[in-house]
Coordinates of C-alpha atoms in Angstrom, one line a residue:
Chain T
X1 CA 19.7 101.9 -110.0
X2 CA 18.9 98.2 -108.6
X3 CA 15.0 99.6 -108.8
X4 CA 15.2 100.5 -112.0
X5 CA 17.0 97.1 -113.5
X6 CA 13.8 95.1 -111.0
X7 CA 11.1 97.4 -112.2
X8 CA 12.2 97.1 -116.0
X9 CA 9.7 95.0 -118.1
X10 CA 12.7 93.3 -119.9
X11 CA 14.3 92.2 -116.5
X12 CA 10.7 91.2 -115.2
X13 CA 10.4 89.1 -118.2
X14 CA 13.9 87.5 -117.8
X15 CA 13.0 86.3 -114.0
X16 CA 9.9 85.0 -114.7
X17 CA 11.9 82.9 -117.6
X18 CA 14.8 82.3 -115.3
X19 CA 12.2 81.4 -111.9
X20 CA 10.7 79.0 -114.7
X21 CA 13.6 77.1 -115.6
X22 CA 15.1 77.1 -112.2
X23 CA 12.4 74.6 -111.0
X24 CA 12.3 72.2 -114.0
X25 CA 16.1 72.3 -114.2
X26 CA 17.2 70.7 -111.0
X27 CA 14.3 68.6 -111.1
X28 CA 14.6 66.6 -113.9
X29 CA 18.6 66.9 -113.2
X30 CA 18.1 65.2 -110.2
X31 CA 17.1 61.9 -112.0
X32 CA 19.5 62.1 -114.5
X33 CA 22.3 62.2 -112.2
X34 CA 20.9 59.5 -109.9
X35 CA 20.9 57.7 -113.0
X36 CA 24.4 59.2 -114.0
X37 CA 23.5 60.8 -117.5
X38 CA 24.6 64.1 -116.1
X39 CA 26.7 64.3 -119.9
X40 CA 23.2 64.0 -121.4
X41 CA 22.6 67.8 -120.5
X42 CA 25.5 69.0 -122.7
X43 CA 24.7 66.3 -125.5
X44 CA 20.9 67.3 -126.5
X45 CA 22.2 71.3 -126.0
X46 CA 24.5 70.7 -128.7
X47 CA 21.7 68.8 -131.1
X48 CA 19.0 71.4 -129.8
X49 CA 21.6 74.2 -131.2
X50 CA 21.7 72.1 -134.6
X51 CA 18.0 72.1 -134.9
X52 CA 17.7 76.1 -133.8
X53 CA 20.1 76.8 -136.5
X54 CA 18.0 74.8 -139.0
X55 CA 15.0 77.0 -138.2
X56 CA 16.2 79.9 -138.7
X57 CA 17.6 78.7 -142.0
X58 CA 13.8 77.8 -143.0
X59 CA 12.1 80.3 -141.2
X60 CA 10.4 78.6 -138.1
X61 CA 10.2 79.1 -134.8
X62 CA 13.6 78.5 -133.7
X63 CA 12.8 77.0 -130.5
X64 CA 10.1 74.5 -132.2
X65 CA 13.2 73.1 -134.8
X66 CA 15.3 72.8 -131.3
X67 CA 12.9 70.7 -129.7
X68 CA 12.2 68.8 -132.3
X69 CA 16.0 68.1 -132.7
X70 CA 16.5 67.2 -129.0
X71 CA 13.8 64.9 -128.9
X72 CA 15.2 63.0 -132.1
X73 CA 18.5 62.9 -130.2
X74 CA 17.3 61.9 -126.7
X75 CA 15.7 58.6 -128.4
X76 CA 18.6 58.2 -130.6
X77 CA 20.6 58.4 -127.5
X78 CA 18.2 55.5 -125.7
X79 CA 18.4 53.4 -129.3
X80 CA 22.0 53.8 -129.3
X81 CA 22.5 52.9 -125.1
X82 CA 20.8 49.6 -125.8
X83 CA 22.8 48.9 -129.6
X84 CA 26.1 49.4 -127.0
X85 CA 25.4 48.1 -123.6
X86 CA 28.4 48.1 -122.1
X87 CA 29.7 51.4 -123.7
X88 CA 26.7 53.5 -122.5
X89 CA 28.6 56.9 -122.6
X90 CA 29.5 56.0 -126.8
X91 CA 26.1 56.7 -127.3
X92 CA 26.2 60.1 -125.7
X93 CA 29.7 61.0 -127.4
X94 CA 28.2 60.1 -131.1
X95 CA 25.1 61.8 -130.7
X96 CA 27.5 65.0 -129.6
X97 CA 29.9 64.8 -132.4
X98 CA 26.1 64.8 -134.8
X99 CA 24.8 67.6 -133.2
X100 CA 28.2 69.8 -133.4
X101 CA 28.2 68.7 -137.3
X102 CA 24.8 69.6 -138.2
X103 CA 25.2 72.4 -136.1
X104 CA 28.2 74.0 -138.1
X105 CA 26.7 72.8 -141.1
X106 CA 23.8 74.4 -140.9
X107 CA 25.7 77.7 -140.0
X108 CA 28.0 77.9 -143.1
X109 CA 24.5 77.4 -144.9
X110 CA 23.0 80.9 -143.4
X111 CA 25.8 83.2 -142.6
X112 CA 23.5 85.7 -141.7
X113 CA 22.2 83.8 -138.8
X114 CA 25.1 83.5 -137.1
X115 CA 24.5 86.4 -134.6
X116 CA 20.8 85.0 -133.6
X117 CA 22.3 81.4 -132.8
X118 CA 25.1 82.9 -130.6
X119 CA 22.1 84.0 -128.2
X120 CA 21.4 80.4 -127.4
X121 CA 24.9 79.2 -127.4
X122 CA 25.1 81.7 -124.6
X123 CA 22.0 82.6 -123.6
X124 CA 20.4 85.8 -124.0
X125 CA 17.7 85.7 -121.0
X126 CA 17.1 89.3 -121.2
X127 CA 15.4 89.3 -124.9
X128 CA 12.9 86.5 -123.9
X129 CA 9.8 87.6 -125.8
X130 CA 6.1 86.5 -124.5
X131 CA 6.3 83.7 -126.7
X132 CA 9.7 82.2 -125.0
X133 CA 7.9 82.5 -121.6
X134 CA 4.8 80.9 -122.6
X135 CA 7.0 77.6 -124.0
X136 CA 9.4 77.6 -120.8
X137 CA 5.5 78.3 -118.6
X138 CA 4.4 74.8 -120.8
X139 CA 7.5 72.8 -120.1
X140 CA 7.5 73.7 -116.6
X141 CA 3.6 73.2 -115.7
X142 CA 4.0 69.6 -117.6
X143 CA 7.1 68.9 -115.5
X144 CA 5.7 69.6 -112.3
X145 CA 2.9 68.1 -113.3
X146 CA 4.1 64.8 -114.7
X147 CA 6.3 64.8 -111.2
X148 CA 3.6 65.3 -108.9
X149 CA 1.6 62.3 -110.5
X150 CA 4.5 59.7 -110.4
X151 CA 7.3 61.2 -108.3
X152 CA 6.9 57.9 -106.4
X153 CA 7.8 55.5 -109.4
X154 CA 10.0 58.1 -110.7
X155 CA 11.8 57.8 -107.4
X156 CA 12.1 53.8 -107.8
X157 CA 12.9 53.8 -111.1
X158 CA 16.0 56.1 -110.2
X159 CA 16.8 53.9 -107.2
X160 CA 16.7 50.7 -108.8
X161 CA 15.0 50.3 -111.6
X162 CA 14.8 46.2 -111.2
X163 CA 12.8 46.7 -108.4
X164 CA 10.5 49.1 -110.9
X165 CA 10.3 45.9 -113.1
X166 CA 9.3 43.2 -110.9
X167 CA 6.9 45.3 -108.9
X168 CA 5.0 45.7 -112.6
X169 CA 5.8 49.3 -113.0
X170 CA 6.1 49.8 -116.5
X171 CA 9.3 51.1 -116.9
X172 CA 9.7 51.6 -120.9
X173 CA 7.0 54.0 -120.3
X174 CA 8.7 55.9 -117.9
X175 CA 12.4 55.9 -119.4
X176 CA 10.4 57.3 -122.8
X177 CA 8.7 59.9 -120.3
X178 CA 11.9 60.8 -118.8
X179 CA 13.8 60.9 -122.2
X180 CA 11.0 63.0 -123.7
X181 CA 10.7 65.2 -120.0
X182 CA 15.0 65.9 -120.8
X183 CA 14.6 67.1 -124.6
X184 CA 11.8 69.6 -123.6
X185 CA 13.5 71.2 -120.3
X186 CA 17.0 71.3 -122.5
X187 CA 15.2 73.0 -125.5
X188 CA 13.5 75.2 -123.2
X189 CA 16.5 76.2 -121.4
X190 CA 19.0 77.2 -123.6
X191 CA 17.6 80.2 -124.7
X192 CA 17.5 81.6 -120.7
X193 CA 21.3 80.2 -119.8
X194 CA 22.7 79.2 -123.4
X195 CA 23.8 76.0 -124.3
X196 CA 27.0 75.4 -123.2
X197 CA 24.9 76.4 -119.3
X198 CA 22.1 74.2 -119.5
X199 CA 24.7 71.3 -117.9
X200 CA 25.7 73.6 -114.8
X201 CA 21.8 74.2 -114.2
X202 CA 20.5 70.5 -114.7
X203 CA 23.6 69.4 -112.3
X204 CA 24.9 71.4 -110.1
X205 CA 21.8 72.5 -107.8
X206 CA 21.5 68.6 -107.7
X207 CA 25.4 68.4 -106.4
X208 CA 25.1 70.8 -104.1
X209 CA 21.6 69.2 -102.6
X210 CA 23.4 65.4 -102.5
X211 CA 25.9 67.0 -100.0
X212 CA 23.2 67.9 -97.3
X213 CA 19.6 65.3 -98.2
X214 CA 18.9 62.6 -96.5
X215 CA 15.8 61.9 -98.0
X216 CA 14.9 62.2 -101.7
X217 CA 12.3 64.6 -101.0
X218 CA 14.4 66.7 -99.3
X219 CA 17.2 66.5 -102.2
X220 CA 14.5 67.7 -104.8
X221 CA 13.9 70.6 -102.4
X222 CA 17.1 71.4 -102.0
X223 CA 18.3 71.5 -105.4
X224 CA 15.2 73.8 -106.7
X225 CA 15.9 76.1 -103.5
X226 CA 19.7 76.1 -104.6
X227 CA 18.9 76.5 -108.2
X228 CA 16.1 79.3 -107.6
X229 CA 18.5 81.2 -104.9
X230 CA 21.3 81.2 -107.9
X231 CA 18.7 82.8 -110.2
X232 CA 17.0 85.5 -108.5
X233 CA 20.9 86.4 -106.9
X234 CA 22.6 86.0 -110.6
X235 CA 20.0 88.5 -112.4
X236 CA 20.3 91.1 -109.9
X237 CA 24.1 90.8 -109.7
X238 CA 24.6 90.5 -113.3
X239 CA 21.6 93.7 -113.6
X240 CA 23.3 95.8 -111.8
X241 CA 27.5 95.2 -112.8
X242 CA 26.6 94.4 -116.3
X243 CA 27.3 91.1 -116.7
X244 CA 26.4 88.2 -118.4
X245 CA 23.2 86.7 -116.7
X246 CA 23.8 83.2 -117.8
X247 CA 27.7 83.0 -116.4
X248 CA 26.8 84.8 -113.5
X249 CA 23.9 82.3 -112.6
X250 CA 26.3 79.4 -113.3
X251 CA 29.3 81.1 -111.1
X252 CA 27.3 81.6 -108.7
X253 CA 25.6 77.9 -108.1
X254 CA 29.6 77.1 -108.2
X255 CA 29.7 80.0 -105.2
X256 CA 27.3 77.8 -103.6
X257 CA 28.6 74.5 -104.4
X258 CA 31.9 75.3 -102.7
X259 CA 30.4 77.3 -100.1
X260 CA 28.4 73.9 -98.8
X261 CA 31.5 71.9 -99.1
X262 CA 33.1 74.3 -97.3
X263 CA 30.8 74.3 -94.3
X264 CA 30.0 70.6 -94.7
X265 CA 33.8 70.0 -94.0
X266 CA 33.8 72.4 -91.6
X267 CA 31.0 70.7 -89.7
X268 CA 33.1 67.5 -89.7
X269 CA 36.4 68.9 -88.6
Chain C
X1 CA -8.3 16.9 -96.6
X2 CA -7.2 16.2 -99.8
X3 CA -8.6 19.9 -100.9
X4 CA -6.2 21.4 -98.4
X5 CA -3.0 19.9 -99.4
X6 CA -3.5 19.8 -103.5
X7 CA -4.4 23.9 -102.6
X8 CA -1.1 23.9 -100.3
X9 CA 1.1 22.6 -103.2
X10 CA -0.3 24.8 -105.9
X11 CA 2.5 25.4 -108.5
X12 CA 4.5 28.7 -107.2
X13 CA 7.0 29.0 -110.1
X14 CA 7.5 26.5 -113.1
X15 CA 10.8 26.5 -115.5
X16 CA 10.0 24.0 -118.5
X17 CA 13.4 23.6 -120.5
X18 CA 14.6 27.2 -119.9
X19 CA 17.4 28.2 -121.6
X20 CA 19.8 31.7 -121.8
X21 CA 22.0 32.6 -124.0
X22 CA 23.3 36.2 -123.3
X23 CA 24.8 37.4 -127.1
X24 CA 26.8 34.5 -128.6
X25 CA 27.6 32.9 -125.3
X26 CA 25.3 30.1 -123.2
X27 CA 24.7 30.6 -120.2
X28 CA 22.4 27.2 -119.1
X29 CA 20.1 25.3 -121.1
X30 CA 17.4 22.9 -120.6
X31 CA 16.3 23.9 -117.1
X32 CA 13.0 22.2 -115.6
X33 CA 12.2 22.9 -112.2
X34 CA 9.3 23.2 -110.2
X35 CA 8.5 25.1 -107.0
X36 CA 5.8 24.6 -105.0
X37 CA 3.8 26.5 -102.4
X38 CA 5.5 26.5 -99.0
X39 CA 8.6 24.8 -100.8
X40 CA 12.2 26.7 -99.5
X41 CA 14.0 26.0 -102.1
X42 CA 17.9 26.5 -102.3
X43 CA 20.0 27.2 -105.6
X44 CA 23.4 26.3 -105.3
X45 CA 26.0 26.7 -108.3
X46 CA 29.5 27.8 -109.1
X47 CA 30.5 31.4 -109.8
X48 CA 29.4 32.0 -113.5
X49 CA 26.6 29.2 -113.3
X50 CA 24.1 31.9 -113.7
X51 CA 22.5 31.5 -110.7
X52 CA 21.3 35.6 -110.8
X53 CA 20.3 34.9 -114.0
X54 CA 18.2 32.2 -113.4
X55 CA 16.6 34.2 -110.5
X56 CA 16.5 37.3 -113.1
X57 CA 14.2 34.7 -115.4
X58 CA 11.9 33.9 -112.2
X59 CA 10.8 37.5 -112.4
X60 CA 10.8 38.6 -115.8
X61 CA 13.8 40.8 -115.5
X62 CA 15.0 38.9 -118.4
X63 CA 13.3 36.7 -121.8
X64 CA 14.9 32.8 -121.9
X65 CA 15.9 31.8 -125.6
X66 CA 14.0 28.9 -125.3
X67 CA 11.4 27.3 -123.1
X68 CA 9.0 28.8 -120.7
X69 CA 8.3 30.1 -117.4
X70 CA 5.1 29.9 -115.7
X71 CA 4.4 32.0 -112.3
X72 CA 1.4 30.7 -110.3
X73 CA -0.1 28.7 -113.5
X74 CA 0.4 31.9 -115.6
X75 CA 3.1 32.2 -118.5
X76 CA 5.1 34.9 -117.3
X77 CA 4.2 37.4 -120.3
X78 CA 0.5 37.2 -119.4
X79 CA 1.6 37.4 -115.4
X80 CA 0.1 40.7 -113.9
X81 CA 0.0 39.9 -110.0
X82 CA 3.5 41.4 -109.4
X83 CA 2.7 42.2 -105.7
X84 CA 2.7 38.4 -105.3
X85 CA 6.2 38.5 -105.2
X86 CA 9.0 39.7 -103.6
X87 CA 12.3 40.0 -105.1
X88 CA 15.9 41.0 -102.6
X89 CA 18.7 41.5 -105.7
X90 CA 22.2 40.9 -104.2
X91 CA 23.4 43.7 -102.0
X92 CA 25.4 46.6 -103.5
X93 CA 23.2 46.8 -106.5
X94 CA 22.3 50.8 -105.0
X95 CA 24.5 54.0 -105.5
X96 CA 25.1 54.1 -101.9
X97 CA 25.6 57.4 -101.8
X98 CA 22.0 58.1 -103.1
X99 CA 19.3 60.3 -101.2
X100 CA 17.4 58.0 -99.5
X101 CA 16.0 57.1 -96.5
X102 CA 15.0 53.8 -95.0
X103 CA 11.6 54.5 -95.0
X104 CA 11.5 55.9 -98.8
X105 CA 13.3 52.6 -99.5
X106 CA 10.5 50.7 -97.5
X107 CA 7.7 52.7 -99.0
X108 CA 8.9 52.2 -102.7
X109 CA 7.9 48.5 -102.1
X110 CA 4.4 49.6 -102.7
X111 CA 4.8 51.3 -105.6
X112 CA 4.0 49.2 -108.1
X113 CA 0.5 49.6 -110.5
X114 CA -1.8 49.1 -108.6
X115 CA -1.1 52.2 -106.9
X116 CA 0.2 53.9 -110.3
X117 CA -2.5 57.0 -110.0
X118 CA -2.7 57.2 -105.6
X119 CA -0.6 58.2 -103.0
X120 CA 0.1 55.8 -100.6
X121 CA -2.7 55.4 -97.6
X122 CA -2.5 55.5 -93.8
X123 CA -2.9 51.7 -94.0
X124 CA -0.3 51.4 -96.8
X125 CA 2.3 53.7 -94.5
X126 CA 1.0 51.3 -91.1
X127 CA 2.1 48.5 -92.9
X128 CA 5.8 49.8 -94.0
X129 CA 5.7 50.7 -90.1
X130 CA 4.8 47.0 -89.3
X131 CA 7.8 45.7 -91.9
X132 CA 10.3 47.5 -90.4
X133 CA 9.1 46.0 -87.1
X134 CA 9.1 42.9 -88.1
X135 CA 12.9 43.0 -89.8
X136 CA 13.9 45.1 -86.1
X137 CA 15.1 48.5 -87.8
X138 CA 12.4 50.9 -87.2
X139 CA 14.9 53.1 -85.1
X140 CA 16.2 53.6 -88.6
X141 CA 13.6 54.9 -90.4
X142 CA 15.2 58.2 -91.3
X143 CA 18.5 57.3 -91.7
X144 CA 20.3 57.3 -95.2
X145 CA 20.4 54.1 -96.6
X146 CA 23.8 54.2 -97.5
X147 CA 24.8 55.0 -93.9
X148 CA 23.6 51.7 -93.2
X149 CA 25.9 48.5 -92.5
X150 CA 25.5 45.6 -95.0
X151 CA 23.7 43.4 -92.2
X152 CA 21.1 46.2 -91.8
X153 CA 20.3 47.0 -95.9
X154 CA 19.9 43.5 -95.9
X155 CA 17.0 43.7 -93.7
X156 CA 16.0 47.4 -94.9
X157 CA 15.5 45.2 -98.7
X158 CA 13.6 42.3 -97.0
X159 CA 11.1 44.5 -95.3
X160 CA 10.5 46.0 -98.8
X161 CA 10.0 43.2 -100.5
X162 CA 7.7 42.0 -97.7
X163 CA 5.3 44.9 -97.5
X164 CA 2.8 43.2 -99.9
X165 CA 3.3 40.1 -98.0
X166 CA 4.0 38.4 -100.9
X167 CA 3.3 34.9 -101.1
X168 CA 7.2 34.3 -103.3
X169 CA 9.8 35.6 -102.0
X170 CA 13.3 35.4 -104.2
X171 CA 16.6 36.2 -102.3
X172 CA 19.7 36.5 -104.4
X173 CA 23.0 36.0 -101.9
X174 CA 21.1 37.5 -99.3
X175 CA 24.4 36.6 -96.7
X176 CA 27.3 37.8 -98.9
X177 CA 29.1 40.5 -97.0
X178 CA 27.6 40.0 -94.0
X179 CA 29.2 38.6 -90.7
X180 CA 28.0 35.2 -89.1
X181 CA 26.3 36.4 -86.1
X182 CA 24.0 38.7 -88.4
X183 CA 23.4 35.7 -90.9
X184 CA 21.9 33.6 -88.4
X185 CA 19.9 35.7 -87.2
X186 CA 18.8 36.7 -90.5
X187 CA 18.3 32.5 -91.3
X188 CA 16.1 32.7 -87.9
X189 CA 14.0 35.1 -89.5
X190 CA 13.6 33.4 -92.8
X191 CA 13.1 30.0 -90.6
X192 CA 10.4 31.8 -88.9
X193 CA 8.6 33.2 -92.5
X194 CA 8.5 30.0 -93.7
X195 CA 7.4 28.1 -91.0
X196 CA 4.5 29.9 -90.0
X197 CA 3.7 32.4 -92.8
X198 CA 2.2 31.3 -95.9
X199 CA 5.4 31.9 -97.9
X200 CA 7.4 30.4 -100.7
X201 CA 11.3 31.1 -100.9
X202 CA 13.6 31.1 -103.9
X203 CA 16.8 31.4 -102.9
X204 CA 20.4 31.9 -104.4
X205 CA 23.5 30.8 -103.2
X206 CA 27.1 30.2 -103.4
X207 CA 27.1 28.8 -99.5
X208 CA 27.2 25.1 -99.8
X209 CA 27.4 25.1 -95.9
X210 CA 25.1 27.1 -95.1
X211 CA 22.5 25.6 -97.7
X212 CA 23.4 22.1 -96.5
X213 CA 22.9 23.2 -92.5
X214 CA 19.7 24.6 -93.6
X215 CA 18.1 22.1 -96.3
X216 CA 19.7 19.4 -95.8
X217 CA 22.7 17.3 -97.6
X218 CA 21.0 15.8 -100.5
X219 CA 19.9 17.9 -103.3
X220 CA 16.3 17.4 -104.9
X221 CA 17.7 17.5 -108.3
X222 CA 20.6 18.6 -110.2
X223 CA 20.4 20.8 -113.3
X224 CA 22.7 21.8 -115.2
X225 CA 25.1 23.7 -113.1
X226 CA 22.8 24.0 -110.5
X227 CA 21.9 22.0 -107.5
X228 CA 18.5 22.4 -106.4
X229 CA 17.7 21.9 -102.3
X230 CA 14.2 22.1 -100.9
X231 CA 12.7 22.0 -97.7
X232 CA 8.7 21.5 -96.9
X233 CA 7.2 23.8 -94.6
X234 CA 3.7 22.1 -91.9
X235 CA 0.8 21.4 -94.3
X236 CA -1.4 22.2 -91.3
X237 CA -1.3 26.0 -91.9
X238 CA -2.3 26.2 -95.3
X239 CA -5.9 25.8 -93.8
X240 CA -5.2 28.9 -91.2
X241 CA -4.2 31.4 -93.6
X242 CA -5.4 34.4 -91.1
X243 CA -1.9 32.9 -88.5
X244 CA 0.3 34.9 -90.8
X245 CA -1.3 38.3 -90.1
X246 CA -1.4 37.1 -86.7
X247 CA 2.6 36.5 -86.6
X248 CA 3.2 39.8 -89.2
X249 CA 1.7 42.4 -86.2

């Protein structure tokens, strides 16, 4: 039974997909939770939904109308961040509230969608066409490639971004590129774990890797390892007992989350 | 002669009438101030003076309202020789519980654009080795920065900011938090810089004490909120510029 599920083309398609999106994830969620926007996950999945909805209502690629919606909301988010300095999190909460409201508007403007959009409220990993892999293969080859060029001024930026500053780094440029970097990976995601996942897989790979790196390299390792482990295990699991992939990935980074705590505690004691 | 010393006091950092107003609310206005090479120049002023402020306008972390600042001759918006300078914000400005380890934190000290598009050379990585020789906490290399006492960040953040061996180095409250035995020793090592390393200091303080002990009673001028102190480092090195390399391995 487990051979059939791994030698099905549909479940090939969804780990390639899920293998994908389980590097970029935990890589860019690594900065934004060094840089505590770990809420910035669940924000731009909500506007991404919004702009999904919107094309199927005109008939485009739904993923395009997603990304294009994230990105508007990523930079609204940075616009709004500096028009409320002190209340950095309003920002993300208003930007939430939009995306929800377009979201439902759009909906009661194409009742016949509504089935379609549930499959990336939740996810639906296992009807990734060609097309879906070749946008989450894009995202992820300009991610790893955007971090291999300037992992080391991403890294300063993240650590203190003063220091970024005064050492000439231009650092709009980079908060842009890391604003821009978020919207793609979110966009990209939510059709493999849904949107109300993409949080748990930006996040908690990242958690789990904070308990046991020393080094920031060794965090980034971590967290993909974590994040890749939670993929490969979660398809097969949720292949062969029939479950919901996305849940079972996200249950089972939680698994590990504990687990680490667990053990880490245990280590103390 | 003449040459040598008009060279040794070349303008380090220049504040013509600066002024700050952060929202509706001034912070200081009208502040002119000069530092010159090989100057140690001490800051003092009361809690809300704005003294990180003032230090956050030295290095273009922040715009004044008014007036102008000038680094090395150069207005600061046309100022591109950041590795000239090294900046130590006050302590606790880090998630301490963030990933990384002393060396990382040395290393990032180089990251700046001239090294945008390369990764870091054996020479680059010999010089991190020699910083954290110099500030005595190579035996720390791989720990977490976090796990470190505030007496040893302290030094971990001075041997970053001195891997390009700037020729400005600007300390904000580099002693708060830290006990009395460590601060002298850390005011033996600045002593040392300055004395026989071609270096500039900026520094920040609340410590009227300690400034006094160290620059003496009287202060150069008074601004403001602030008091300025300064202390003159031996002319005659400004002609050896190689000694510092000498000293720094």
């Amino acid at each position: 039974m487990l051979i059939d599920i791994i030698t099905s083309q549909f479940f090939q398609k969804a780990l390639i997909g899920g293998l994908l999106i389980g590097i970029t994830a935990p890589l860019m969620g690594i900065f934004l939770v060094l840089r505590r926007l770990s809420m910035i996950g669940d924000t731009l999945a909500h506007v991404t939904i919004a702009g999904v909805a919107l094309g199927f209502l005109i008939g485009i690629y739904p993923l395009a109308g997603g990304l294009i919606f994230a990105l508007l909301g990523s930079i609204a988010i940075e616009k709004l961040r500096k028009a409320y300095k002190t209340y950095a999190e309003l920002s993300i909460a208003v930007i939430m509230s939009g995306g929800v409201a377009l979201a439902s508007l759009f909906f009661t403007l194409g009742k016949s969608f509504n089935a379609n959009v549930t499959n990336y409220f939740f996810g639906s990993i296992y009807t990734l066409n060609w097309m879906d892999i070749s946008v989450v293969g894009g995202v992820t080859l300009i991610v790893i490639g955007f971090m291999v060029i300037f992992w080391k001024e991403m890294f300063l930026l993240t650590f203190d971004e003063d220091a970024a500053a005064v050492n000439g780094l231009p650092v709009r440029w980079f908060n842009l590129a890391l604003t821009v970097l978020t919207a793609l990976v979110i966009s990209a995601a939510i059709k493999i774990v849904g949107a109300l996942l993409v949080s748990a897989l930006l996040t908690i790979p990242v958690a789990t890797s904070l308990l046991v790196a020393r080094s920031f390299k060794k965090a980034i390792i971590a967290s993909v390892f974590v994040s890749e482990f939670a993929v490969v295990a979660g398809l097969i699991t949720a292949g062969v007992w029939n479950l919901a992939p996305g849940a079972t990935i996200v249950l089972i980074l939680i698994a590990v989350l504990i687990f680490t705590l667990l053990v880490r505690r245990g280590v103390k004691v | 002669m003449t040459d040598t010393i008009n060279a040794c006091h070349q303008q380090v950092i220049t504040l013509d009438q600066v002024a700050y107003q952060y929202e509706d609310q001034k912070v200081f206005e009208d502040i002119s101030f000069e530092v010159r090479e090989r100057d140690f120049v001490g800051v003092i002023g009361s809690n809300g003076a704005g003294k990180t402020t003032l230090l956050r306008l030295m290095v273009g972390l922040l715009k004044p309202t008014a007036g102008e600042v000038r680094l090395f001759g150069t207005p600061i918006q046309q100022f591109k020789d950041w590795e000239r300078i090294g900046y130590v914000p006050q302590k606790n400005s880090f998630n301490p519980l963030f990933p990384a380890t002393v060396m990382e934190v040395v290393q990032s000290g180089m990251y700046n654009r001239r090294n945008l598009f390369r990764r870091l050379s054996r020479a680059d990585k010999d010089k991190c080795l020699d910083a954290l020789e110099v500030m005595r906490v190579t035996d720390l290399a791989d720990k977490r920065i976090g796990a470190l006492s505030g007496g040893q960040q302290q030094r971990v953040f001075l041997a970053r900011a001195m891997v390009n061996k700037p020729e400005l180095l600007i300390l904000d409250e580099p002693t708060v938090g830290i006990d009395t035995d460590t601060q002298k020793d850390f005011f033996k090592l600045l002593q040392h810089l300055h004395e026989h390393h071609r270096m500039t200091f900026v520094m920040v303080s609340h410590d009227l004490d300690m400034v006094n002990a160290w620059l003496g009673k009287e202060p150069v001028q008074c601004c403001g909120k602030f008091n300025f102190y300064r202390k003159h480092s031996h002319e005659r090195e400004c002609a050896l510029p190689n000694l510092t390399h000498s000293v720094m391995s």
